[in-house]
């Protein structure tokens, strides 16, 4: 699905917007069309109802803002060993096979469905994130013929140069909120 298609936008929007649009279209069909055609035309709102239901399900299952903030604060207080283990558990919970890449530019290698992602996370607490670590990640992605790279930044500012480099080279910047949502999926250590 294209990221800016109507359905993709509705999936990212509050669930009730899809239902409101469906109701408005159904009411317009009832008001403007002959009575014998209105029910058939109103069936066209079913895709909006399905998208609204999907959005409601996702939003119901998503962690609250307080939970996200608690996970973010917890991650900021973790040492590297604990943080990398939490990332490993979270991606495993999403169905990835995770391998550690000690001594390489990337820290983790994720595999799922024939795709390989390299993750650079060791600078997660840096005050600023420039383009240089992203260049290292991009070189590792090319050297290992991975599908893409993910750069993890919990704190600090990501420079515009780094954002431009990531966008131009197909790298994913996983920042504060998205990272907290991912980490909230990690089972507790020892499970």
Short mmCIF file of C-alpha atoms in Angstrom, two decimals:
data_model
loop_
_atom_site.label_atom_id
_atom_site.label_comp_id
_atom_site.label_asym_id
_atom_site.label_seq_id
_atom_site.Cartn_x
_atom_site.Cartn_y
_atom_site.Cartn_z
CA UNK A 1 0.00 0.00 0.00
CA UNK A 2 1.34 3.42 -0.90
CA UNK A 3 2.20 5.45 2.22
CA UNK A 4 0.03 8.39 1.16
CA UNK A 5 -2.96 6.50 -0.22
CA UNK A 6 -6.35 7.26 1.30
CA UNK A 7 -6.45 3.93 3.13
CA UNK A 8 -2.90 4.32 4.50
CA UNK A 9 -3.74 7.80 5.78
CA UNK A 10 -6.95 6.51 7.38
CA UNK A 11 -5.05 3.65 9.04
CA UNK A 12 -2.75 6.22 10.70
CA UNK A 13 -5.66 8.49 11.68
CA UNK A 14 -7.96 8.07 14.68
CA UNK A 15 -10.35 5.17 14.05
CA UNK A 16 -13.50 7.27 14.25
CA UNK A 17 -12.54 9.31 11.16
CA UNK A 18 -13.08 6.28 8.91
CA UNK A 19 -16.46 5.60 10.48
CA UNK A 20 -17.47 9.27 10.20
CA UNK A 21 -16.51 9.31 6.50
CA UNK A 22 -18.47 6.08 5.94
CA UNK A 23 -21.53 7.53 7.70
CA UNK A 24 -21.31 10.78 5.71
CA UNK A 25 -21.11 8.92 2.40
CA UNK A 26 -24.00 6.63 3.37
CA UNK A 27 -26.13 9.65 4.34
CA UNK A 28 -25.29 11.43 1.08
CA UNK A 29 -26.24 8.32 -0.89
CA UNK A 30 -29.54 8.17 0.98
CA UNK A 31 -30.27 11.84 0.41
CA UNK A 32 -29.19 12.24 -3.20
CA UNK A 33 -29.99 8.92 -4.86
CA UNK A 34 -33.39 7.40 -5.59
CA UNK A 35 -34.63 5.24 -2.72
CA UNK A 36 -34.24 1.97 -4.62
CA UNK A 37 -30.52 2.68 -5.46
CA UNK A 38 -29.35 4.20 -2.16
CA UNK A 39 -28.73 0.86 -0.34
CA UNK A 40 -26.60 -0.44 -3.20
CA UNK A 41 -24.54 2.75 -3.38
CA UNK A 42 -24.07 2.78 0.39
CA UNK A 43 -22.38 -0.64 0.18
CA UNK A 44 -19.42 1.28 -1.23
CA UNK A 45 -18.60 2.45 2.30
CA UNK A 46 -17.66 -1.07 3.43
CA UNK A 47 -13.93 -0.55 2.67
CA UNK A 48 -14.01 2.50 4.97
CA UNK A 49 -15.66 0.45 7.70
CA UNK A 50 -12.99 -2.26 7.32
CA UNK A 51 -10.18 0.31 7.48
CA UNK A 52 -11.82 1.96 10.50
CA UNK A 53 -12.04 -1.43 12.22
CA UNK A 54 -8.38 -2.14 11.49
CA UNK A 55 -7.36 1.28 12.81
CA UNK A 56 -9.45 0.76 15.95
CA UNK A 57 -7.81 -2.63 16.55
CA UNK A 58 -4.32 -1.20 16.13
CA UNK A 59 -5.03 1.80 18.34
CA UNK A 60 -6.64 -0.34 21.03
CA UNK A 61 -3.55 -2.58 21.17
CA UNK A 62 -1.02 0.30 21.06
CA UNK A 63 0.67 1.31 24.32
CA UNK A 64 -0.55 4.49 26.01
CA UNK A 65 1.53 7.67 26.09
CA UNK A 66 2.36 7.00 29.76
CA UNK A 67 3.55 3.47 28.93
CA UNK A 68 5.68 4.78 26.05
CA UNK A 69 7.25 7.39 28.33
CA UNK A 70 7.97 4.78 31.02
CA UNK A 71 9.65 2.49 28.49
CA UNK A 72 11.65 5.41 27.08
CA UNK A 73 12.88 6.41 30.56
CA UNK A 74 13.74 2.81 31.37
CA UNK A 75 15.70 2.41 28.13
CA UNK A 76 17.59 5.64 28.76
CA UNK A 77 18.73 4.29 32.13
CA UNK A 78 19.93 0.93 30.74
CA UNK A 79 23.56 0.03 30.12
CA UNK A 80 24.43 -1.12 26.59
CA UNK A 81 24.29 -4.84 27.39
CA UNK A 82 20.74 -4.63 28.77
CA UNK A 83 19.55 -2.30 26.02
CA UNK A 84 20.85 -4.53 23.23
CA UNK A 85 19.29 -7.59 24.91
CA UNK A 86 15.94 -5.76 25.12
CA UNK A 87 16.16 -4.87 21.42
CA UNK A 88 16.93 -8.50 20.63
CA UNK A 89 13.91 -9.75 22.61
CA UNK A 90 11.61 -7.13 21.04
CA UNK A 91 12.56 -8.03 17.48
CA UNK A 92 12.32 -11.73 18.28
CA UNK A 93 8.81 -11.08 19.61
CA UNK A 94 8.00 -9.59 16.19
CA UNK A 95 9.18 -12.77 14.50
CA UNK A 96 12.71 -11.83 13.45
CA UNK A 97 15.73 -14.08 13.77
CA UNK A 98 18.31 -11.90 15.54
CA UNK A 99 22.10 -12.29 15.43
CA UNK A 100 24.63 -10.12 17.23
CA UNK A 101 27.40 -8.65 15.09
CA UNK A 102 30.23 -8.03 17.52
CA UNK A 103 33.08 -5.84 16.26
CA UNK A 104 31.25 -4.67 13.13
CA UNK A 105 29.66 -1.31 12.24
CA UNK A 106 26.18 -2.78 12.73
CA UNK A 107 25.19 -4.30 16.07
CA UNK A 108 22.37 -6.67 15.10
CA UNK A 109 21.32 -8.60 12.03
CA UNK A 110 17.57 -9.23 11.66
CA UNK A 111 16.15 -11.80 9.27
CA UNK A 112 12.52 -12.48 8.46
CA UNK A 113 10.71 -13.50 5.32
CA UNK A 114 13.85 -13.52 3.20
CA UNK A 115 14.76 -9.95 4.13
CA UNK A 116 17.80 -8.94 6.12
CA UNK A 117 18.08 -5.75 8.16
CA UNK A 118 21.20 -4.44 9.87
CA UNK A 119 20.73 -2.43 13.04
CA UNK A 120 23.14 0.13 14.48
CA UNK A 121 22.08 0.90 18.04
CA UNK A 122 25.18 1.49 20.15
CA UNK A 123 24.81 5.30 19.92
CA UNK A 124 21.24 5.22 21.26
CA UNK A 125 22.06 7.72 24.04
CA UNK A 126 24.18 10.16 21.97
CA UNK A 127 23.42 13.87 22.37
CA UNK A 128 23.57 14.40 18.61
CA UNK A 129 23.33 12.01 15.71
CA UNK A 130 25.18 13.03 12.56
CA UNK A 131 25.56 11.47 9.14
CA UNK A 132 28.88 9.66 9.82
CA UNK A 133 27.40 6.67 11.73
CA UNK A 134 24.75 6.42 9.02
CA UNK A 135 27.48 6.25 6.39
CA UNK A 136 29.06 3.37 8.33
CA UNK A 137 25.69 1.62 8.51
CA UNK A 138 25.09 2.12 4.79
CA UNK A 139 28.53 0.66 4.00
CA UNK A 140 27.74 -2.37 6.18
CA UNK A 141 24.34 -2.80 4.47
CA UNK A 142 26.05 -2.82 1.08
CA UNK A 143 28.90 -5.08 2.20
CA UNK A 144 26.52 -7.67 3.66
CA UNK A 145 23.96 -7.23 0.87
CA UNK A 146 21.21 -6.54 3.40
CA UNK A 147 17.79 -5.25 2.42
CA UNK A 148 18.02 -2.13 4.60
CA UNK A 149 19.53 -0.60 7.70
CA UNK A 150 17.97 0.71 10.91
CA UNK A 151 19.65 3.40 13.01
CA UNK A 152 18.45 3.60 16.63
CA UNK A 153 18.37 7.00 18.38
CA UNK A 154 16.56 7.16 21.72
CA UNK A 155 17.86 10.54 22.81
CA UNK A 156 19.43 13.59 21.26
CA UNK A 157 18.91 15.40 18.00
CA UNK A 158 19.28 13.80 14.60
CA UNK A 159 20.85 16.38 12.29
CA UNK A 160 19.19 17.39 9.03
CA UNK A 161 22.22 16.03 7.14
CA UNK A 162 21.70 12.66 8.84
CA UNK A 163 17.96 12.71 8.02
CA UNK A 164 18.72 13.55 4.39
CA UNK A 165 21.36 10.82 4.17
CA UNK A 166 19.00 8.25 5.69
CA UNK A 167 16.17 9.20 3.32
CA UNK A 168 18.42 9.19 0.25
CA UNK A 169 19.93 5.79 1.11
CA UNK A 170 16.85 3.95 2.32
CA UNK A 171 17.92 3.79 5.96
CA UNK A 172 15.30 3.81 8.71
CA UNK A 173 15.71 6.17 11.66
CA UNK A 174 14.08 4.56 14.68
CA UNK A 175 13.69 7.39 17.14
CA UNK A 176 12.24 7.87 20.60
CA UNK A 177 8.54 6.99 20.34
CA UNK A 178 8.87 4.23 17.72
CA UNK A 179 11.72 2.73 19.71
CA UNK A 180 9.69 2.83 22.94
CA UNK A 181 6.78 1.09 21.18
CA UNK A 182 9.15 -1.61 19.90
CA UNK A 183 10.74 -2.10 23.33
CA UNK A 184 7.32 -2.39 24.95
CA UNK A 185 6.89 -5.62 22.93
CA UNK A 186 9.98 -7.18 24.52
CA UNK A 187 9.22 -9.90 27.04
CA UNK A 188 10.96 -9.47 30.37
CA UNK A 189 14.47 -10.87 30.63
CA UNK A 190 14.62 -14.50 31.66
CA UNK A 191 11.38 -15.56 29.92
#
